[in-house]
PDB file of C-alpha atoms in Angstrom:
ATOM      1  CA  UNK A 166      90.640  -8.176 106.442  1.00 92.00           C
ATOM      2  CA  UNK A 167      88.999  -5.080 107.516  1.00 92.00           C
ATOM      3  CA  UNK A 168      90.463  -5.358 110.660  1.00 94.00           C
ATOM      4  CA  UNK A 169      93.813  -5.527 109.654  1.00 93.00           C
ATOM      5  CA  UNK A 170      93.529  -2.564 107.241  1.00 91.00           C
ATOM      6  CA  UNK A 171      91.374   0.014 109.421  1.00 92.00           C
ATOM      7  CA  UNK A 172      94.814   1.847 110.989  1.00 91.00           C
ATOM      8  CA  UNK A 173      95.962   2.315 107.618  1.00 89.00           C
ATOM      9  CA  UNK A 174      92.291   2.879 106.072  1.00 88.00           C
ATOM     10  CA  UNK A 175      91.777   5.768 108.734  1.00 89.00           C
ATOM     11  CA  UNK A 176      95.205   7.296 109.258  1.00 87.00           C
ATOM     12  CA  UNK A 177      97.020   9.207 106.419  1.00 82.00           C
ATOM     13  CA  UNK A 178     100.309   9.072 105.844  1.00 75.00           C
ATOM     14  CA  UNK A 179     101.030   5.605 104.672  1.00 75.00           C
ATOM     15  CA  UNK A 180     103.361   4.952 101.432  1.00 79.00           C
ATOM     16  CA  UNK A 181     102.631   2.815  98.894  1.00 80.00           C
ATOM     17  CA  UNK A 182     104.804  -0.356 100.103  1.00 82.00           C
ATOM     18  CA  UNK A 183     103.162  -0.014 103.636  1.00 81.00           C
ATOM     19  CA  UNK A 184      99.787  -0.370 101.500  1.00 84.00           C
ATOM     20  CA  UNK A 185     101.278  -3.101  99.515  1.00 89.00           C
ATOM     21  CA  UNK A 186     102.239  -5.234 102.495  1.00 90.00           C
ATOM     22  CA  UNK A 187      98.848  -4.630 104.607  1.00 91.00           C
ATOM     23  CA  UNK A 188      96.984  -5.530 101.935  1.00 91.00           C
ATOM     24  CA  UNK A 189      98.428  -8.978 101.723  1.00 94.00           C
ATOM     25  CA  UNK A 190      98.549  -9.682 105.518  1.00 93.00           C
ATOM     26  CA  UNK A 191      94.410  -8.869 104.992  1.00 93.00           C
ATOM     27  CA  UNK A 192      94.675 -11.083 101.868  1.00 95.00           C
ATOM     28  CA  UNK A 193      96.087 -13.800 104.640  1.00 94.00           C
ATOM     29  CA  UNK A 194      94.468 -13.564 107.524  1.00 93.00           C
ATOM     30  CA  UNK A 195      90.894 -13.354 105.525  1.00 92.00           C
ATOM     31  CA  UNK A 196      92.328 -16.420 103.486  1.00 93.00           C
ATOM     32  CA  UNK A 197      93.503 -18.711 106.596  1.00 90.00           C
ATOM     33  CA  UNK A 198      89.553 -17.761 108.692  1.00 90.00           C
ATOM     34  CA  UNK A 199      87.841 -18.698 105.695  1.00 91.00           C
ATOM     35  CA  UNK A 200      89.767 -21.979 104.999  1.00 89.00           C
ATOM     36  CA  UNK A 201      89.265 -22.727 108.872  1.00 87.00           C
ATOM     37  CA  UNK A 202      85.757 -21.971 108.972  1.00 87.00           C
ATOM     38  CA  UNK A 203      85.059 -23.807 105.481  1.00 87.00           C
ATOM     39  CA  UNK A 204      87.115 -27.444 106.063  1.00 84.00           C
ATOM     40  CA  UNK A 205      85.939 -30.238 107.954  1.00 80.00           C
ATOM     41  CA  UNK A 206      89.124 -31.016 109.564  1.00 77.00           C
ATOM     42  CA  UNK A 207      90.201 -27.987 111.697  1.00 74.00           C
ATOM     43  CA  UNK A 208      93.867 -27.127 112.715  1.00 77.00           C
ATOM     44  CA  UNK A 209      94.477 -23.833 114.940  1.00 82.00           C
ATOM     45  CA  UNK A 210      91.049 -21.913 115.314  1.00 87.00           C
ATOM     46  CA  UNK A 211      89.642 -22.960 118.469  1.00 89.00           C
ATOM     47  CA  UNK A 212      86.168 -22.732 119.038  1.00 90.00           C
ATOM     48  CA  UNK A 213      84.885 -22.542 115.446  1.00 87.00           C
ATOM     49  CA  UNK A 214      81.795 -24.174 116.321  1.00 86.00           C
ATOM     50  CA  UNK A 215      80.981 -22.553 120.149  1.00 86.00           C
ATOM     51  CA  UNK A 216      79.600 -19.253 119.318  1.00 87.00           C
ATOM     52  CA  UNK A 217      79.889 -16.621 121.034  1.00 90.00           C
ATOM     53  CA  UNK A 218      83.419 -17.703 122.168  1.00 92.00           C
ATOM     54  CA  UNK A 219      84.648 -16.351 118.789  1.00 93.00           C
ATOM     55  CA  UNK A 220      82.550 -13.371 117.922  1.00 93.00           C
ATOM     56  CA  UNK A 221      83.247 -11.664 120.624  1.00 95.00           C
ATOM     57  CA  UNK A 222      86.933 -12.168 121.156  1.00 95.00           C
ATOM     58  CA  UNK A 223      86.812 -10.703 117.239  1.00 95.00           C
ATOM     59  CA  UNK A 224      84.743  -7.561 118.462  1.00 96.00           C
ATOM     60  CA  UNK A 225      86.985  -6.560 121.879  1.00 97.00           C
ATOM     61  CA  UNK A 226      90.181  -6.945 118.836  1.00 96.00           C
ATOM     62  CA  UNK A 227      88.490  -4.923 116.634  1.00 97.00           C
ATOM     63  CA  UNK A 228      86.883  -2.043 118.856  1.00 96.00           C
ATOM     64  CA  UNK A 229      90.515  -1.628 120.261  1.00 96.00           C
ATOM     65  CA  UNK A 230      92.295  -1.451 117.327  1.00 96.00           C
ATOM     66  CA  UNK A 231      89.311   0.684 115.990  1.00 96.00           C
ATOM     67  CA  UNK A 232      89.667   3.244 119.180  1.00 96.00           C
ATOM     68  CA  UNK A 233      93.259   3.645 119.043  1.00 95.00           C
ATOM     69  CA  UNK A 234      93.098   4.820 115.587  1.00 94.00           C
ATOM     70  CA  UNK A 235      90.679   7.043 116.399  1.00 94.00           C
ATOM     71  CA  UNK A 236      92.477   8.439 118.964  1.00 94.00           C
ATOM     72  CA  UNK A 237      95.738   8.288 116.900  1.00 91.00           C
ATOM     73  CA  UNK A 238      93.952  10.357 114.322  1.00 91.00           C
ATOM     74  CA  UNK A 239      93.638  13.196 116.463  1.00 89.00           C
ATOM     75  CA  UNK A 240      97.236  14.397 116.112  1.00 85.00           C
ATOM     76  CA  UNK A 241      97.219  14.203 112.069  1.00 83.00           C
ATOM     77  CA  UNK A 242      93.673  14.947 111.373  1.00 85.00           C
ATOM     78  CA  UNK A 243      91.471  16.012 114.796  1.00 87.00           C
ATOM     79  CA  UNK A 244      87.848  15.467 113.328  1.00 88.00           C
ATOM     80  CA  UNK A 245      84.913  16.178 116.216  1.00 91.00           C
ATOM     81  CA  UNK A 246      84.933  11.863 116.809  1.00 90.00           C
ATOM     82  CA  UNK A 247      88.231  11.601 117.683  1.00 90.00           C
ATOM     83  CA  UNK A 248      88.877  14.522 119.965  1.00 92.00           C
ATOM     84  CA  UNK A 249      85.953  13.459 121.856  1.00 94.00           C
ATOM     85  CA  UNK A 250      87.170   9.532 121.968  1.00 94.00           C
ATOM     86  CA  UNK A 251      90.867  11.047 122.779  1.00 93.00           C
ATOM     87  CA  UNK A 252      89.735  13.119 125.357  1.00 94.00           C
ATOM     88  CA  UNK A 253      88.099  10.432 127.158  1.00 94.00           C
ATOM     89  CA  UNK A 254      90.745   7.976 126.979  1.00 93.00           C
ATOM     90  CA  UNK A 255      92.915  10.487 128.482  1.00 93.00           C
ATOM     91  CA  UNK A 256      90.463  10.346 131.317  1.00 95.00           C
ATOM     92  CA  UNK A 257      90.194   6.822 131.629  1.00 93.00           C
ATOM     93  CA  UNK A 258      94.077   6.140 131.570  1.00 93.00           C
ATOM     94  CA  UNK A 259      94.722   9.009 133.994  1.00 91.00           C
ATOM     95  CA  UNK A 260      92.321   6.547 136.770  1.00 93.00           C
ATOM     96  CA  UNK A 261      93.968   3.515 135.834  1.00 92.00           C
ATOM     97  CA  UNK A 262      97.123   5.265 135.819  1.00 90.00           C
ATOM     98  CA  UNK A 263      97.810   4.006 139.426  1.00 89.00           C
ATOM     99  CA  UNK A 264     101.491   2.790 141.048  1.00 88.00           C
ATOM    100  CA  UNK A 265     102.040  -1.211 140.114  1.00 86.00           C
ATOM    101  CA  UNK A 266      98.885  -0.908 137.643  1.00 90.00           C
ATOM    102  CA  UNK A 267      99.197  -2.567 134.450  1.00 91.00           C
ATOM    103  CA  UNK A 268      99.036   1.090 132.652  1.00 91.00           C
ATOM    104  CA  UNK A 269     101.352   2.263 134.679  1.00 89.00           C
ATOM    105  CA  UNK A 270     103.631  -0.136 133.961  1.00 88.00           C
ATOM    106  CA  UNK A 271     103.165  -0.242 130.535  1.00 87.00           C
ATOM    107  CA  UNK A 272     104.743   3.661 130.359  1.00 85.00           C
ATOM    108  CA  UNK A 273     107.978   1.802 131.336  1.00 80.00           C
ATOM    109  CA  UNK A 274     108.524   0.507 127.888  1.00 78.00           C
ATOM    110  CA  UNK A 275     109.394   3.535 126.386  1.00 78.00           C
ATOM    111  CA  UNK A 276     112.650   4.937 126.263  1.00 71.00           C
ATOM    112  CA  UNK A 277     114.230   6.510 128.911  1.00 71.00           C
ATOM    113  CA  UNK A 278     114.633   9.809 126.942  1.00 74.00           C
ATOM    114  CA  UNK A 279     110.950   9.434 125.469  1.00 76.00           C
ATOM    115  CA  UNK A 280     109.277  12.921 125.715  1.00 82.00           C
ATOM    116  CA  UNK A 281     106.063  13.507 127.809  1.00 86.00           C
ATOM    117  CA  UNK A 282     103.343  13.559 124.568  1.00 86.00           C
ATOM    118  CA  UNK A 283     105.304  10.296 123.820  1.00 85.00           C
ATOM    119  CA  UNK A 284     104.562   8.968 127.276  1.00 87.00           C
ATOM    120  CA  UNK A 285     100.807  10.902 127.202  1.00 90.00           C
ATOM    121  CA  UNK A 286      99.794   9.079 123.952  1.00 90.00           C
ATOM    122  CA  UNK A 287     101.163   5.067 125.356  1.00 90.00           C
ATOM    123  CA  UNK A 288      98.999   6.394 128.688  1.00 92.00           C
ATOM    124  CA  UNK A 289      96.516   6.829 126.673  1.00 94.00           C
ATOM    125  CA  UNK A 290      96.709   3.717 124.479  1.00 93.00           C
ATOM    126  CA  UNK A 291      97.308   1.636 127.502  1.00 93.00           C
ATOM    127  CA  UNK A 292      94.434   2.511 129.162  1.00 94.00           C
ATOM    128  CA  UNK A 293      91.766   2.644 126.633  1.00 95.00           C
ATOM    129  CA  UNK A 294      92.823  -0.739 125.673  1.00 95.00           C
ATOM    130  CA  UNK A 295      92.899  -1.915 129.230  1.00 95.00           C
ATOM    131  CA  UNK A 296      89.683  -0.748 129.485  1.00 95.00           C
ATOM    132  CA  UNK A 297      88.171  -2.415 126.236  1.00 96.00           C
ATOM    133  CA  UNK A 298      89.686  -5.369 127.398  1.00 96.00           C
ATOM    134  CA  UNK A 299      88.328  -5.709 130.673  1.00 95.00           C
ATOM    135  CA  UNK A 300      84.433  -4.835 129.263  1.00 96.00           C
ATOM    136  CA  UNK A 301      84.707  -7.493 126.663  1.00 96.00           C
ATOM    137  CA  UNK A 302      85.903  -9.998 129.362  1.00 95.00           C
ATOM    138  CA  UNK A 303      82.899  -8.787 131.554  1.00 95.00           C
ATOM    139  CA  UNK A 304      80.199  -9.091 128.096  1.00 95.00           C
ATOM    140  CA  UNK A 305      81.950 -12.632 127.597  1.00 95.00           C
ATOM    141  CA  UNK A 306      81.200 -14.076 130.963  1.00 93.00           C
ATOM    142  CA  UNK A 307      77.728 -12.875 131.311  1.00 94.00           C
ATOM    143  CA  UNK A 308      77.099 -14.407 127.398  1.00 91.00           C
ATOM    144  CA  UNK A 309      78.175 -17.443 129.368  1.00 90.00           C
ATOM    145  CA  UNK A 310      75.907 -17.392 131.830  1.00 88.00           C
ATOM    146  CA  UNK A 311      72.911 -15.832 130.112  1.00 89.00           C
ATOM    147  CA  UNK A 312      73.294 -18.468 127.224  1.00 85.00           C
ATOM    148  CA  UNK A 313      74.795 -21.407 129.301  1.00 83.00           C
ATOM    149  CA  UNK A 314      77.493 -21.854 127.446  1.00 86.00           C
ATOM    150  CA  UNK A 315      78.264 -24.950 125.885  1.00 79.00           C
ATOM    151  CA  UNK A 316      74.956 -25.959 125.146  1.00 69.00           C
ATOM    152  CA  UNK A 317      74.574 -28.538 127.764  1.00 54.00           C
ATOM    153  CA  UNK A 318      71.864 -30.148 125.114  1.00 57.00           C
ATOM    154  CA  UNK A 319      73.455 -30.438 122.424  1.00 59.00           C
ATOM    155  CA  UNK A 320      76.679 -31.723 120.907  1.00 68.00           C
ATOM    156  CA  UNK A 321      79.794 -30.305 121.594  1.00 75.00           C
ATOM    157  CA  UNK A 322      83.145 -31.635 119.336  1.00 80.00           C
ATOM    158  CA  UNK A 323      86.372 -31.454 121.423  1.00 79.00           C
ATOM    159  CA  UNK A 324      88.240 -32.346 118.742  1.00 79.00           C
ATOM    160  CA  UNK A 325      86.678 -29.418 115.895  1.00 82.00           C
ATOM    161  CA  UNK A 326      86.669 -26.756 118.807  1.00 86.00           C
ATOM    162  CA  UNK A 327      89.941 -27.687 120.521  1.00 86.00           C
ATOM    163  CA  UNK A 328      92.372 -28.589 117.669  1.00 85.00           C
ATOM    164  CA  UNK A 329      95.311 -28.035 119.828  1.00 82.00           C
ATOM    165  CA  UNK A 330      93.529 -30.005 122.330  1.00 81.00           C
ATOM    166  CA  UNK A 331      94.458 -34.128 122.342  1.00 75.00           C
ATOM    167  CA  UNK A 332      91.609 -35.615 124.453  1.00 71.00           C
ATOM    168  CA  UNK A 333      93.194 -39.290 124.519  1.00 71.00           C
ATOM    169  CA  UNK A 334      96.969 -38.465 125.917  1.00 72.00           C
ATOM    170  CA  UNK A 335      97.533 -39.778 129.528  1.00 70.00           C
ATOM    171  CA  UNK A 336      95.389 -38.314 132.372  1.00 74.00           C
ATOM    172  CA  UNK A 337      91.374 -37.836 132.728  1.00 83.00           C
ATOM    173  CA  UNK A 338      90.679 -35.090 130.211  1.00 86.00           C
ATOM    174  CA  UNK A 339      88.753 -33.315 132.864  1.00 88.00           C
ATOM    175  CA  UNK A 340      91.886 -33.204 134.864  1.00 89.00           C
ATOM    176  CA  UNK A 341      93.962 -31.679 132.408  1.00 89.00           C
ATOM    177  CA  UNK A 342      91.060 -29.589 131.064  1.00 91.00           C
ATOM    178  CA  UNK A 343      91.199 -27.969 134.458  1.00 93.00           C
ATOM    179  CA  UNK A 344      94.748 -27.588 134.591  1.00 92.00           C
ATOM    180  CA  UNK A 345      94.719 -25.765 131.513  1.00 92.00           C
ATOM    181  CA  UNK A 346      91.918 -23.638 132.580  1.00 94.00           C
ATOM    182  CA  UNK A 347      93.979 -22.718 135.575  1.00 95.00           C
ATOM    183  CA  UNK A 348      97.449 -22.106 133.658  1.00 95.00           C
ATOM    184  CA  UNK A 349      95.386 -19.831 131.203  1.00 95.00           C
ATOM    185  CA  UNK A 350      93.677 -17.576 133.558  1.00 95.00           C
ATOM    186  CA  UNK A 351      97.099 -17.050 135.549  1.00 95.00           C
ATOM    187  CA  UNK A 352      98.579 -16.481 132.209  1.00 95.00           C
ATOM    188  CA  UNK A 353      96.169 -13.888 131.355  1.00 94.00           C
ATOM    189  CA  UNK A 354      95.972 -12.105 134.591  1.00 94.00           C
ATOM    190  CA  UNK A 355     100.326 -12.073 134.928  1.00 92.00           C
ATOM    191  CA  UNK A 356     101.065 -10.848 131.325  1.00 92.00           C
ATOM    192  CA  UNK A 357     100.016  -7.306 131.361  1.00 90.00           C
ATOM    193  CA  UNK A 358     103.061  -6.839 134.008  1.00 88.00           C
ATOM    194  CA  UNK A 359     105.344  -9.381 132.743  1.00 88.00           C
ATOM    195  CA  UNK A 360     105.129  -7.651 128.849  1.00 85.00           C
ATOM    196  CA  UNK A 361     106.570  -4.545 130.237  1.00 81.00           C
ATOM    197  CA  UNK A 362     109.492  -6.072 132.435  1.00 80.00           C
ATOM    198  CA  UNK A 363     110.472  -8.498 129.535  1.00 80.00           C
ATOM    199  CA  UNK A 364     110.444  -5.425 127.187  1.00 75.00           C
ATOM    200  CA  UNK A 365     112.504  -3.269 129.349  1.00 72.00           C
ATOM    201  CA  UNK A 366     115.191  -5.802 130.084  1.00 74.00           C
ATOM    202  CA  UNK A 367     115.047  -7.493 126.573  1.00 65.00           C
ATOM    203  CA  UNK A 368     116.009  -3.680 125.224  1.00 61.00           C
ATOM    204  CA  UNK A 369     119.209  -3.785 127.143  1.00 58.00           C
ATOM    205  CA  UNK A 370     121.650  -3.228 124.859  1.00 50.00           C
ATOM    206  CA  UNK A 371     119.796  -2.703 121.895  1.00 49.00           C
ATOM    207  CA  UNK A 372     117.464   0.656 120.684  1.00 53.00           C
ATOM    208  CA  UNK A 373     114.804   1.005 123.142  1.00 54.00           C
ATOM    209  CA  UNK A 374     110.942   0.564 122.538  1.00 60.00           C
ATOM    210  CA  UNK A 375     110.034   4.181 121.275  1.00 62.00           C
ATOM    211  CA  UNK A 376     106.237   3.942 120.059  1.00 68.00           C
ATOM    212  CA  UNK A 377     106.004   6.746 118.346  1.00 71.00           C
ATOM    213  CA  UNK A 378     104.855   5.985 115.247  1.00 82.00           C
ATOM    214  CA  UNK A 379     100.793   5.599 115.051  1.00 86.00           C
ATOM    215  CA  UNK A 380     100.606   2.229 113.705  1.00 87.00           C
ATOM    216  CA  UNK A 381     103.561   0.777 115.895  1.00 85.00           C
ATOM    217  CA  UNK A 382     101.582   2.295 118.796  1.00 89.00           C
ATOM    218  CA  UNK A 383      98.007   0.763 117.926  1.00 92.00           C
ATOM    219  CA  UNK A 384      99.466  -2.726 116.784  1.00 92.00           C
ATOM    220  CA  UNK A 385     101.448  -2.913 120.126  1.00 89.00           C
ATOM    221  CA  UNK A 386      99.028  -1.800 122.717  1.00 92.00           C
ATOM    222  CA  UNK A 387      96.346  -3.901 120.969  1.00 94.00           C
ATOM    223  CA  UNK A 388      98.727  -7.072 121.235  1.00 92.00           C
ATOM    224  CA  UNK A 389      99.585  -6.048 125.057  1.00 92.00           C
ATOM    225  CA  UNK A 390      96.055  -5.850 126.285  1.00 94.00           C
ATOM    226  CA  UNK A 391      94.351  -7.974 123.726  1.00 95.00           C
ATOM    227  CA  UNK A 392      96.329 -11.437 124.817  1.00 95.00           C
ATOM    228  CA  UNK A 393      95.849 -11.902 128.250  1.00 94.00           C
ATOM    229  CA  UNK A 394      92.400 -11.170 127.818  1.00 95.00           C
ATOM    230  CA  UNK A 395      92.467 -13.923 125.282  1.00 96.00           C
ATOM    231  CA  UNK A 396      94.186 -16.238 127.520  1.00 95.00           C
ATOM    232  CA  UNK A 397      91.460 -15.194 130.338  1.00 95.00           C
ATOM    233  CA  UNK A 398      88.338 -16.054 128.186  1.00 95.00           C
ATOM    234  CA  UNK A 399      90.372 -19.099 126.988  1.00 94.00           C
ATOM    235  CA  UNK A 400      91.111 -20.295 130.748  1.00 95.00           C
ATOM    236  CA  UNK A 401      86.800 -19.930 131.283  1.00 95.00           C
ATOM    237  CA  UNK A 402      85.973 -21.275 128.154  1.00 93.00           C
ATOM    238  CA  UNK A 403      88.029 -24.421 129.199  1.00 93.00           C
ATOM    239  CA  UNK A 404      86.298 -24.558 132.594  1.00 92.00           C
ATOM    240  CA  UNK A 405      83.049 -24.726 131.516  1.00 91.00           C
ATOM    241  CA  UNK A 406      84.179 -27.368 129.220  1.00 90.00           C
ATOM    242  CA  UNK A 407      85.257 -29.635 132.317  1.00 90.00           C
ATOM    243  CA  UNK A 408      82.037 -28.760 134.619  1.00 89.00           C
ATOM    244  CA  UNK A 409      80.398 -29.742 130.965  1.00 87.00           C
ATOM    245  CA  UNK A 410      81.782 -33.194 131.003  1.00 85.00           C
ATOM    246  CA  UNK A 411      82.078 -34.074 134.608  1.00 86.00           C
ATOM    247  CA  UNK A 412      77.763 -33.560 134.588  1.00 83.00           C
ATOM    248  CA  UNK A 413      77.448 -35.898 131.380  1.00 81.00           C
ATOM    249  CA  UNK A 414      79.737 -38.485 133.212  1.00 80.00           C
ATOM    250  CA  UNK A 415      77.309 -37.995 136.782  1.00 82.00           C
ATOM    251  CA  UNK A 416      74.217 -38.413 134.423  1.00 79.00           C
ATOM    252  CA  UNK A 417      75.539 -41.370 132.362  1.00 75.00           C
ATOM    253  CA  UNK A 418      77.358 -42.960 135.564  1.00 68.00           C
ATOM    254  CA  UNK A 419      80.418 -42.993 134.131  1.00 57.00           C
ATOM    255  CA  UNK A 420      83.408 -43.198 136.682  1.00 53.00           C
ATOM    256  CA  UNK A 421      85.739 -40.286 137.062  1.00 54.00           C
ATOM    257  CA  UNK A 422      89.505 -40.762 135.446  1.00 51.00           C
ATOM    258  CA  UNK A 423      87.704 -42.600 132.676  1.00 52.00           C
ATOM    259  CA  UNK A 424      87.656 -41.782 128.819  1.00 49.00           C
ATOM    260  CA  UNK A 425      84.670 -40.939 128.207  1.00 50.00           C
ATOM    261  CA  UNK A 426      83.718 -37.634 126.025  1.00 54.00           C
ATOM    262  CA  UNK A 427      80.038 -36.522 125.525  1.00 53.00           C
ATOM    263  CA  UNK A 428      79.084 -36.690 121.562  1.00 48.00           C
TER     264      UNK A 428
END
């Protein structure tokens, strides 16, 4: 809930419907994680019970929605905090502001008539939340291997963690864990330059992508560099899954292609 309300908690400038209608999208997404968390029979949150997985895909959301309100704030209300935080991500998206790099391409979704503060600000954006992205993926994979992730020694529930997931359709589960491991990982490392080409074409003929209101700006940007980094930690998390149940086959001498999931 907090999440969803900190642009409009920090920025001014929002009317009373806007309030109205964040405040029940908080009211929904805190309803819909507590009902996950709280039943026994789980149905889209994957993970629930693999911390850190989780935890820290919540923090990299939340720090980048955080910082790009921050640095939103500067233009309305400049405190001391966000000049500071807007001045540096103007120095971090000026170096990954490089031809064919995902910031770069991310400019091309604006308009073609979009001003240059326009452009500055979704430079900006882009490469702050590039940049959050990539450090939470880095924190994520050493958790990983500081805390071997799953806990080889204990019990790990395909079925609570992977609700999505049906371990008894055709194929050896560590097979198709694999190939979803794979699919995710390309997924996450292609979308940062597909999202811009499918915006640009997908505005033909209709009112280009402007960005320039705050909110529009931090909601976007979040979304473009918060889901492939999902997808990567998803593609790992899936990985170590496999390697997971491949050992507890070796161990129990249980033949590959086989059925069998450790409890």
């Amino acid at each position: 809930m907090l999440l969803v309300a900190t642009p409009s908690v920090l920025l001014p400038g929002t009317d009373s419907d806007g309030k109205q209608m964040i405040a029940l999208v908080a009211l929904f997404a805190g309803a819909l994680t507590f009902t996950e968390y709280k039943t026994s029979y789980p149905s889209l949150i994957e993970f629930r019970d693999a911390p850190p997985f989780n935890r820290v895909r919540f923090l990299i959301l939340f720090f980048t929605v955080f910082t790009l309100t921050v640095i939103e704030k500067t233009s309305v209300e400049p405190t001391t905090l966000s000049t500071l935080v807007s001045a540096l991500g103007i120095v971090v998206s000026g170096a990954l502001d490089f031809p064919y790099s995902p910031v770069r391409l991310a400019t091309l979704m604006m308009a073609d008539g979009a001003s240059e503060a326009q452009v500055l600000a979704v430079r900006t954006a882009a490469g702050t939340a590039y940049l959050i992205s990539l450090l939470g993926l880095a924190v994520f994979v050493l958790l990983l291997k500081l805390k071997g992730w799953p806990n080889r020694d204990g019990g790990f529930n395909v079925w609570v963690n992977l609700p999505t997931f049906d371990p008894t359709s055709n194929g050896d589960v560590v097979v198709r864990l694999e190939r979803d491991s794979r699919i995710n990982i390309a997924l996450g490392f292609l979308l940062p330059f597909l999202i811009p080409a499918v915006v640009k074409i997908g505005s033909t003929g209709f009112e280009p992508l402007t960005l320039t209101t705050p909110q529009t700006l931090i909601w976007t940007m979040t979304a473009w560099a918060f889901l492939p980094c999902s997808l990567f930690m998803r593609g790992i998390a899936m990985g170590k899954i496999a390697d997971m149940i491949r050992d507890k086959r070796r161990i129990s001498g249980v033949e590959e292609g086989s059925d069998y999931l450790p409890a």
